Amino acid sequence: MNPVITLRQMRFLTAMADTLNFSRAAEMCFVTQPTLSTGLRELEERLGVQLAERTKRSVILTPVGVEIAKRARAVLLATQEIEELAAAQSAPEGGELRLGTIPTIGPFLIPRALPDIRARFPDLRLLLREEMTESLIAGLSAGRLDLILFALPFDTQGIAVMELFEDGYHLAAPPGSLGPAPVGGDQLQGAKLMLLDKGHCLQRHALSAFPDRDIAQDDSFSATSLTTLISMVSEGLGITLLPDLALDAGVARGQDLAIAPLPDACPRRVVLGWRTSTARADLFRGLGQILIDTHQRMKAG
C-alpha cells in the first residue's frame, strides 16, 4: 500500500462525491471502474476510515467521507493553482483553457470569436463545455473549469467578473401576427410566454425583462433549446422572447416568424467569470475584449 495519500486518490474521491456512481466517476477520471474502486479502497485503508457505503445499486458517502472529499477538493484546487502559476510564468498565453458557457450564449458567440482568439493566442487550446449557470459556477469553484461565460443577474459572490455587453430581446410570434412597430411592456401585460426549461437562466431573465408587468410562463410547454422554441412559435403555438445575440447569430434565419424589437425590455448582462485566485487573469481579460469586439461586429451586421 502506498504510504502517502496521492492526488489521484483524491481525484477519485471527489469524482465519487460528485456522481455517487462508480462508472460515471471512473469516466470523469478517465480510468476503468476497477482502477477507481481499487484507488478508493487503498485510500480508505491508508486513512483507516470508511469513506463510502456501497451496495449493488448505490453509493453513499459516509459523514467523514463527505468532509474528507471537501478537503480533498480544496487540495486539488490549490495544486491546480500552483500549476497555473507556473504555466502563467512560462507560457502565459498558451496551454489548455477549460471554458464553460451557458447554451444560450456560447454557441452564438464563441464560434464567431474563435478566429480572433486563435490569431491572438495561437498556443492556447480551448476546451468548451455547455452547462447551466449553477453547474458552471460550481465547476469554476471546484477547479473543473477555468473560465465561465454566463449572464447576470446571478449571484457571483467570490467570483471575479468582467462585464462584456448587454443583451436585449425581441418578441417572436406566429407569422403575420405583429406589425412593424416595436412592442412595449404594455402590450405584453398579462401575456404567457413559451420559454426554456426552468434550469435555463434565460427562462428567469425573460420573465424579468418587464419586472413591472404581469408576464408569466406558459406552463403547457417548455423547451430545451432555442431551436425547438422557435419551431413551436412558428407553428402558431404561442409567443416567446428571443435574445438579440441569438438573432444576430441567425438563429431565426429561414424560420417563418414575426419578429418585433422590445426596446424597453430589461436586458441580461453577459459576463466572463473566473476565480479571484487565478494567475491567468490577464489572459482572461484579453479573451473578454475579443468577445466584446466580436459582439460589436455582430451588432453591426
C-alpha atoms as one frame of an Amber mdcrd trajectory, in Angstrom:
protein
   0.000   0.000   0.000   1.216   3.488  -0.824   2.246   5.145   2.489   1.012
   8.572   1.381  -2.268   9.940   0.083  -1.981  10.681  -3.627  -3.611  13.352
  -5.729  -5.005  10.574  -7.884  -6.823   9.046  -4.927  -8.225  12.452  -4.007
  -9.491  12.920  -7.576 -11.194   9.534  -7.345 -12.881  10.546  -4.098 -14.111
  13.932  -5.340 -15.415  12.335  -8.545 -17.314   9.830  -6.431 -18.697  12.669
  -4.302 -19.875  14.458  -7.454 -21.523  11.447  -9.083 -22.261   8.858  -6.363
 -21.757   6.345  -9.135 -18.676   4.194  -9.806 -18.967   4.069 -13.584 -19.572
   7.827 -14.008 -16.809   8.661 -11.531 -14.418   6.413 -13.459 -15.366   8.172
 -16.699 -14.680  11.568 -15.118 -11.217  10.361 -14.076 -10.505   8.605 -17.406
  -9.849   5.250 -15.695 -11.609   1.903 -15.546 -14.113   1.203 -12.806 -11.866
  -1.451 -11.152  -8.988   1.040 -11.084 -11.168   3.629  -9.375 -12.528   1.077
  -6.883  -9.008  -0.062  -6.023  -7.812   3.512  -5.543 -10.691   4.360  -3.199
 -10.159   1.164  -1.208  -6.447   1.972  -0.837  -7.366   5.472   0.358  -9.734
   4.011   2.964  -7.007   1.620   4.146  -4.482   4.434   4.337  -6.844   6.637
   6.374  -8.344   3.847   8.430 -11.938   5.016   7.877 -14.844   4.060   5.642
 -15.423   6.773   3.041 -18.406   5.261   1.213 -21.202   2.810   1.780 -21.513
   0.560  -1.238 -24.416  -1.540  -2.436 -25.127  -3.137  -5.802 -27.317  -0.182
  -6.775 -25.970   2.873  -4.985 -23.047   4.619  -3.328 -23.418   6.927  -0.341
 -20.525   8.835   1.195 -20.205   8.471   4.937 -20.172  11.696   7.003 -16.389
  11.534   7.300 -16.206  10.756   3.587 -18.147  13.933   2.811 -15.775  16.015
   4.949 -12.631  14.427   3.515 -13.934  14.896  -0.044 -14.492  18.577   0.720
 -10.908  18.978   1.947  -9.549  16.907  -0.925 -11.288  19.272  -3.340  -9.519
  22.220  -1.716  -6.151  20.442  -2.008  -6.734  19.637  -5.672  -7.735  23.231
  -6.403  -4.630  24.565  -4.631  -2.480  22.117  -6.609  -4.072  23.258  -9.857
  -3.421  26.891  -8.977   0.265  26.082  -8.379   0.398  24.533 -11.846  -1.413
  27.543 -13.329   1.003  29.947 -11.671   3.987  28.112 -13.136   2.310  27.881
 -16.553   1.451  31.585 -16.468   5.124  32.394 -15.992   6.464  30.040 -18.653
   3.668  30.379 -21.237   1.150  32.994 -20.081  -0.915  32.856 -23.264  -0.721
  29.139 -24.003  -1.772  25.800 -22.610  -5.190  24.349 -22.027  -8.181  26.510
 -21.118 -11.447  24.932 -19.970 -14.218  27.378 -20.819 -17.754  26.752 -19.647
 -20.718  28.577 -21.160 -24.492  28.574 -20.954 -26.213  27.195 -24.087 -27.950
  30.486 -24.900 -24.658  32.397 -25.280 -21.727  30.154 -26.180 -22.985  28.624
 -29.453 -23.831  32.056 -30.844 -20.735  33.968 -29.715 -17.749  31.614 -29.394
 -17.639  30.286 -32.994 -17.531  33.849 -34.330 -14.789  34.798 -31.889 -12.601
  31.745 -32.499 -10.653  33.098 -35.498  -9.542  36.133 -33.479  -8.817  34.004
 -30.413  -6.607  31.687 -32.455  -4.864  34.594 -34.165  -4.049  36.358 -30.890
  -3.403  33.259 -28.770  -2.074  30.605 -31.184  -0.713  28.404 -28.374  -3.995
  28.333 -26.467  -6.052  25.129 -26.552  -9.697  25.948 -25.841 -11.927  23.224
 -24.408 -15.601  24.210 -24.416 -18.366  22.885 -22.147 -22.055  23.855 -22.232
 -23.810  23.705 -18.856 -26.419  25.517 -16.782 -25.276  28.500 -14.723 -25.378
  26.736 -11.355 -23.208  23.938 -12.727 -20.778  26.407 -14.294 -20.248  28.274
 -11.037 -19.845  25.034  -9.109 -17.363  23.781 -11.715 -15.385  27.009 -11.525
 -15.245  26.907  -7.728 -14.170  23.262  -7.754 -11.442  23.848 -10.343 -13.140
  21.754 -13.045 -13.451  24.882 -15.219 -11.047  27.806 -15.636 -13.374  30.429
 -17.092 -17.155  30.726 -17.451 -19.363  32.715 -19.816 -22.853  33.390 -18.490
 -25.402  36.143 -17.869 -26.452  38.317 -14.959 -28.414  38.811 -12.833 -26.996
  35.895 -10.855 -25.183  35.516  -7.545 -21.466  35.867  -8.330 -20.106  36.068
  -4.796 -16.466  35.023  -4.710 -16.018  35.244  -8.498 -14.149  37.915 -10.441
 -16.499  39.180 -13.150 -15.792  41.080 -16.369 -18.916  42.565 -17.946 -18.914
  42.166 -21.726 -22.170  43.576 -23.084 -25.905  43.861 -22.551 -28.158  41.518
 -24.497 -31.712  42.709 -25.135 -34.727  40.878 -26.524 -37.082  40.669 -29.473
 -40.593  39.310 -29.371 -41.148  36.271 -31.592 -44.724  35.482 -32.586 -46.528
  33.400 -35.219 -46.252  34.742 -38.768 -48.480  37.675 -39.631 -49.402  38.442
 -36.023 -47.205  41.520 -35.491 -46.839  44.874 -37.169 -43.504  46.570 -37.882
 -43.633  48.816 -34.786 -41.674  47.972 -31.608 -43.609  46.233 -28.859 -43.603
  47.544 -25.311 -44.383  46.145 -21.917 -47.944  47.490 -22.028 -48.805  45.219
 -24.958 -47.372  42.231 -23.083 -49.345  42.840 -19.899 -50.889  39.525 -18.885
 -49.064  37.588 -21.607 -47.989  33.971 -21.228 -44.664  33.191 -22.861 -43.332
  29.915 -24.205 -39.901  29.600 -22.613 -36.997  27.250 -21.993 -36.987  24.753
 -19.132 -36.628  26.238 -15.668 -32.996  25.084 -15.444 -32.035  27.668 -18.072
 -31.207  31.119 -16.704 -32.726  32.618 -19.876 -36.094  31.453 -18.566 -35.659
  33.625 -15.463 -34.164  36.514 -17.409 -37.013  36.568 -19.943 -39.624  36.684
 -17.199 -37.782  39.621 -15.582 -37.456  41.575 -18.851 -40.524  43.572 -17.806
 -40.458  43.389 -13.995 -43.400  45.770 -13.574 -45.692  43.776 -15.878 -47.734
  40.658 -15.229 -45.908  38.292 -17.586 -45.853  34.556 -16.890 -44.630  31.327
 -18.437 -46.979  29.179 -20.467 -46.917  26.070 -18.264 -48.296  23.877 -21.039
 -44.904  23.814 -22.776 -41.186  24.264 -22.145 -38.250  23.717 -24.492 -34.686
  22.515 -24.040 -33.273  24.691 -26.833 -33.988  27.928 -28.650 -34.323  25.980
 -31.901 -37.226  23.959 -30.505 -38.788  27.084 -29.047 -38.661  28.871 -32.402
 -40.210  25.881 -34.176 -43.139  25.856 -31.746 -43.747  29.577 -32.208 -43.599
  29.284 -35.999 -46.335  26.637 -35.785 -48.609  29.183 -34.093 -48.484  27.656
 -30.611 -47.527  30.827 -28.748 -45.080  33.708 -28.355 -41.642  33.990 -26.806
 -38.725  36.350 -26.194 -35.509  35.719 -28.095 -32.173  37.253 -27.049 -30.684
  39.687 -29.530 -27.386  37.753 -29.516 -29.094  34.643 -30.876 -30.946  36.649
 -33.517 -27.737  38.430 -34.589 -26.181  34.980 -34.989 -29.034  33.941 -37.305
 -30.939  31.541 -35.047 -34.268  32.541 -36.648 -32.980  32.742 -40.208 -35.215
  30.797 -42.578 -37.953  30.433 -39.952 -41.498  31.672 -40.547 -41.762  34.090
 -37.628 -42.920  37.586 -36.848 -40.138  39.428 -35.002 -40.519  42.766 -33.215
 -37.946  44.706 -31.149 -38.507  45.278 -27.430 -36.555  48.490 -26.769 -37.830
  48.911 -23.190 -37.064  45.357 -22.024 -34.506  44.956 -19.233 -31.511  43.236
 -20.884 -29.451  40.420 -19.463 -25.762  41.250 -18.874 -23.283  38.861 -20.455
 -20.116  38.358 -18.388 -16.960  36.311 -18.025 -16.153  34.927 -14.593 -13.020
  33.425 -13.056 -11.606  32.578  -9.632 -10.059  35.543  -7.857  -7.007  33.384
  -7.067  -6.161  32.589 -10.699  -2.818  33.530 -12.196  -4.340  33.907 -15.678
  -6.494  36.991 -15.166  -4.631  38.975 -17.859  -5.306  36.214 -20.403  -8.973
  36.110 -19.416  -9.332  39.867 -19.808  -7.762  39.598 -23.259 -10.289  36.939
 -24.224 -13.061  39.121 -22.836 -12.051  42.006 -25.075 -12.145  39.702 -28.097
 -15.697  38.680 -27.161 -16.680  42.342 -26.804 -15.262  43.146 -30.231 -16.977
  40.107 -31.741 -20.334  41.142 -30.330 -19.933  44.668 -31.719 -19.273  43.254
 -35.192 -22.322  41.021 -34.917 -24.499  44.007 -33.974 -23.121  45.983 -36.905
 -24.182  43.192 -39.229
